């Protein structure tokens, strides 16, 4: 399970960072070219919008991984540990069912005649390329939700990183030594405070 978590974390982080990074680079280049040389990249706005859509759906997966989605815990405070575990299992199961249903519809959307025959205005991409962000994001979320369901069913803390800093979790997931990252951050803080 730990190996799957590391692989998924790397894939999610790389895809989300790459799409958001590409959108940022395109925006900066487009602005510099426009103001310095009078060159207008006619396709840049559309590309930025599509990349932001991809980064949003991939970011939702990362949010699920860290249990940072908005939720209302009405019953949890009134339950003991066993009740909280049962509630977590039910919540994870409902999430899995939801993601299976909506994810299946998202994959079907790609094969609709409208999606295959419509071309985007500037980039001239088939619409299904843009819509692909939805099923990819929902599929990755489904894998994460299944992981959470299995952990809850086994009685393992589904979000074990809750006691660890986000920095430690991300460092470990990307193959870095969390202690090196902690020392680097501490050194940066000391330099910042020493000024």
Tab-separated table of C-alpha atoms in Angstrom:
chain	number	residue	atom	x	y	z
A	1	UNK	CA	0.000	0.000	0.000
A	2	UNK	CA	2.886	2.352	0.813
A	3	UNK	CA	4.440	1.798	-2.622
A	4	UNK	CA	1.138	2.590	-4.364
A	5	UNK	CA	0.864	5.759	-2.277
A	6	UNK	CA	4.358	6.891	-3.267
A	7	UNK	CA	3.773	6.220	-6.966
A	8	UNK	CA	0.385	7.954	-6.974
A	9	UNK	CA	1.775	10.898	-5.051
A	10	UNK	CA	4.564	11.361	-7.567
A	11	UNK	CA	2.204	11.087	-10.546
A	12	UNK	CA	-0.299	13.525	-9.006
A	13	UNK	CA	2.367	16.033	-7.987
A	14	UNK	CA	4.173	15.939	-11.327
A	15	UNK	CA	0.989	16.270	-13.389
A	16	UNK	CA	-0.467	19.068	-11.253
A	17	UNK	CA	2.833	20.961	-11.118
A	18	UNK	CA	3.503	20.476	-14.834
A	19	UNK	CA	0.108	21.780	-15.940
A	20	UNK	CA	0.161	24.744	-13.560
A	21	UNK	CA	3.802	25.440	-14.386
A	22	UNK	CA	3.143	25.304	-18.124
A	23	UNK	CA	0.222	27.720	-17.734
A	24	UNK	CA	2.448	30.097	-15.770
A	25	UNK	CA	5.293	29.945	-18.301
A	26	UNK	CA	2.918	30.527	-21.216
A	27	UNK	CA	1.337	33.511	-19.434
A	28	UNK	CA	4.719	35.079	-18.633
A	29	UNK	CA	6.073	34.535	-22.147
A	30	UNK	CA	2.871	35.888	-23.709
A	31	UNK	CA	3.010	39.037	-21.561
A	32	UNK	CA	6.702	39.646	-22.219
A	33	UNK	CA	6.321	39.132	-25.958
A	34	UNK	CA	3.292	41.418	-26.098
A	35	UNK	CA	4.801	44.311	-24.139
A	36	UNK	CA	8.420	44.091	-25.222
A	37	UNK	CA	8.106	43.115	-28.879
A	38	UNK	CA	4.465	43.679	-29.779
A	39	UNK	CA	4.013	39.975	-30.590
A	40	UNK	CA	0.644	38.529	-29.607
A	41	UNK	CA	0.404	34.774	-28.982
A	42	UNK	CA	-3.143	34.242	-30.214
A	43	UNK	CA	-3.371	30.769	-28.696
A	44	UNK	CA	-2.002	31.587	-25.231
A	45	UNK	CA	-5.262	32.442	-23.445
A	46	UNK	CA	-6.941	29.247	-24.564
A	47	UNK	CA	-3.915	27.132	-23.633
A	48	UNK	CA	-3.714	28.747	-20.193
A	49	UNK	CA	-7.408	28.107	-19.529
A	50	UNK	CA	-7.141	24.445	-20.509
A	51	UNK	CA	-3.999	23.927	-18.438
A	52	UNK	CA	-5.676	25.526	-15.416
A	53	UNK	CA	-8.640	23.161	-15.886
A	54	UNK	CA	-6.245	20.206	-15.833
A	55	UNK	CA	-4.396	21.516	-12.779
A	56	UNK	CA	-7.706	22.030	-10.961
A	57	UNK	CA	-8.854	18.438	-11.434
A	58	UNK	CA	-5.409	17.113	-10.546
A	59	UNK	CA	-5.276	19.421	-7.534
A	60	UNK	CA	-8.569	17.959	-6.321
A	61	UNK	CA	-6.834	14.588	-6.104
A	62	UNK	CA	-4.071	16.090	-3.974
A	63	UNK	CA	-6.687	17.711	-1.766
A	64	UNK	CA	-8.374	14.335	-1.255
A	65	UNK	CA	-5.008	12.769	-0.444
A	66	UNK	CA	-4.529	15.243	2.419
A	67	UNK	CA	-8.178	15.188	3.542
A	68	UNK	CA	-8.531	18.904	2.894
A	69	UNK	CA	-11.848	18.888	1.058
A	70	UNK	CA	-14.590	20.856	2.709
A	71	UNK	CA	-16.671	18.628	4.947
A	72	UNK	CA	-19.199	19.003	7.714
A	73	UNK	CA	-18.678	16.606	10.597
A	74	UNK	CA	-22.048	16.581	12.347
A	75	UNK	CA	-21.977	13.130	13.912
A	76	UNK	CA	-18.250	12.628	14.564
A	77	UNK	CA	-18.036	14.604	17.815
A	78	UNK	CA	-20.811	12.477	19.336
A	79	UNK	CA	-19.285	9.116	18.441
A	80	UNK	CA	-16.655	6.969	20.078
A	81	UNK	CA	-13.687	5.572	18.160
A	82	UNK	CA	-15.608	2.589	16.794
A	83	UNK	CA	-18.479	4.781	15.609
A	84	UNK	CA	-16.070	7.221	14.000
A	85	UNK	CA	-14.407	4.352	12.155
A	86	UNK	CA	-17.776	3.057	10.911
A	87	UNK	CA	-18.727	6.560	9.815
A	88	UNK	CA	-15.394	6.936	7.983
A	89	UNK	CA	-15.978	3.632	6.180
A	90	UNK	CA	-19.496	4.702	5.140
A	91	UNK	CA	-18.225	8.099	3.964
A	92	UNK	CA	-15.412	6.504	1.958
A	93	UNK	CA	-17.835	3.983	0.425
A	94	UNK	CA	-20.249	6.742	-0.598
A	95	UNK	CA	-17.339	8.667	-2.103
A	96	UNK	CA	-16.261	5.579	-4.074
A	97	UNK	CA	-19.784	5.002	-5.408
A	98	UNK	CA	-20.101	8.668	-6.380
A	99	UNK	CA	-16.733	8.686	-8.157
A	100	UNK	CA	-17.540	5.452	-10.018
A	101	UNK	CA	-20.846	6.871	-11.285
A	102	UNK	CA	-19.619	10.339	-12.207
A	103	UNK	CA	-16.288	9.001	-13.492
A	104	UNK	CA	-18.054	6.533	-15.793
A	105	UNK	CA	-20.179	9.364	-17.184
A	106	UNK	CA	-17.063	11.490	-17.643
A	107	UNK	CA	-15.355	8.741	-19.642
A	108	UNK	CA	-18.523	8.296	-21.740
A	109	UNK	CA	-18.579	12.045	-22.413
A	110	UNK	CA	-15.343	11.717	-24.351
A	111	UNK	CA	-17.032	9.516	-26.939
A	112	UNK	CA	-20.052	11.740	-27.526
A	113	UNK	CA	-20.277	13.039	-31.097
A	114	UNK	CA	-20.099	16.608	-29.796
A	115	UNK	CA	-16.788	15.893	-28.063
A	116	UNK	CA	-15.214	14.145	-31.017
A	117	UNK	CA	-16.411	16.526	-33.728
A	118	UNK	CA	-16.001	19.900	-31.981
A	119	UNK	CA	-12.680	21.699	-32.377
A	120	UNK	CA	-11.415	24.353	-29.965
A	121	UNK	CA	-11.237	27.854	-31.468
A	122	UNK	CA	-7.549	28.759	-31.192
A	123	UNK	CA	-5.584	25.581	-30.633
A	124	UNK	CA	-7.745	23.533	-33.015
A	125	UNK	CA	-7.790	20.606	-30.578
A	126	UNK	CA	-10.671	18.153	-30.479
A	127	UNK	CA	-12.876	19.015	-27.500
A	128	UNK	CA	-12.301	15.592	-25.948
A	129	UNK	CA	-8.669	16.568	-25.255
A	130	UNK	CA	-9.902	19.380	-23.000
A	131	UNK	CA	-12.617	17.224	-21.444
A	132	UNK	CA	-10.059	14.497	-20.661
A	133	UNK	CA	-9.122	16.419	-17.495
A	134	UNK	CA	-12.411	15.398	-15.865
A	135	UNK	CA	-12.179	11.600	-16.218
A	136	UNK	CA	-8.452	11.586	-15.436
A	137	UNK	CA	-9.007	13.608	-12.270
A	138	UNK	CA	-12.011	11.536	-11.206
A	139	UNK	CA	-10.184	8.263	-11.888
A	140	UNK	CA	-7.195	9.323	-9.790
A	141	UNK	CA	-9.605	10.451	-7.068
A	142	UNK	CA	-11.304	7.043	-7.236
A	143	UNK	CA	-7.987	5.285	-6.694
A	144	UNK	CA	-7.318	7.547	-3.685
A	145	UNK	CA	-10.836	7.005	-2.324
A	146	UNK	CA	-10.409	3.231	-2.636
A	147	UNK	CA	-7.118	3.518	-0.774
A	148	UNK	CA	-8.857	5.496	1.996
A	149	UNK	CA	-11.695	2.941	2.135
A	150	UNK	CA	-9.250	0.026	2.451
A	151	UNK	CA	-7.274	1.806	5.164
A	152	UNK	CA	-10.426	2.624	7.115
A	153	UNK	CA	-11.713	-0.936	6.758
A	154	UNK	CA	-8.402	-2.298	8.065
A	155	UNK	CA	-8.531	0.074	11.004
A	156	UNK	CA	-5.468	1.980	9.829
A	157	UNK	CA	-5.535	5.761	10.022
A	158	UNK	CA	-6.526	6.803	6.494
A	159	UNK	CA	-4.823	10.157	6.801
A	160	UNK	CA	-1.816	9.219	8.881
A	161	UNK	CA	-0.015	12.327	7.781
A	162	UNK	CA	-2.402	14.322	9.972
A	163	UNK	CA	0.174	14.167	12.747
A	164	UNK	CA	3.030	14.949	10.385
A	165	UNK	CA	3.657	18.197	8.609
A	166	UNK	CA	2.656	18.508	4.984
A	167	UNK	CA	6.309	19.235	4.255
A	168	UNK	CA	7.373	15.860	5.679
A	169	UNK	CA	4.690	13.961	3.776
A	170	UNK	CA	5.482	15.601	0.440
A	171	UNK	CA	9.236	15.233	0.958
A	172	UNK	CA	8.887	11.532	1.661
A	173	UNK	CA	6.533	11.019	-1.276
A	174	UNK	CA	8.975	12.617	-3.678
A	175	UNK	CA	11.893	10.541	-2.432
A	176	UNK	CA	13.615	13.225	-0.383
A	177	UNK	CA	14.731	12.711	3.181
A	178	UNK	CA	12.253	14.643	5.364
A	179	UNK	CA	15.039	15.460	7.835
A	180	UNK	CA	17.078	17.188	5.103
A	181	UNK	CA	14.048	19.226	4.085
A	182	UNK	CA	13.336	20.134	7.731
A	183	UNK	CA	16.966	21.252	8.221
A	184	UNK	CA	16.834	23.298	5.028
A	185	UNK	CA	13.598	25.009	6.087
A	186	UNK	CA	14.968	25.648	9.585
A	187	UNK	CA	18.164	27.132	8.103
A	188	UNK	CA	16.089	29.375	5.807
A	189	UNK	CA	13.981	30.495	8.783
A	190	UNK	CA	17.085	31.295	10.814
A	191	UNK	CA	18.554	33.303	7.943
A	192	UNK	CA	15.236	35.123	7.558
A	193	UNK	CA	15.043	35.934	11.283
A	194	UNK	CA	18.734	36.896	11.452
A	195	UNK	CA	18.286	39.700	8.948
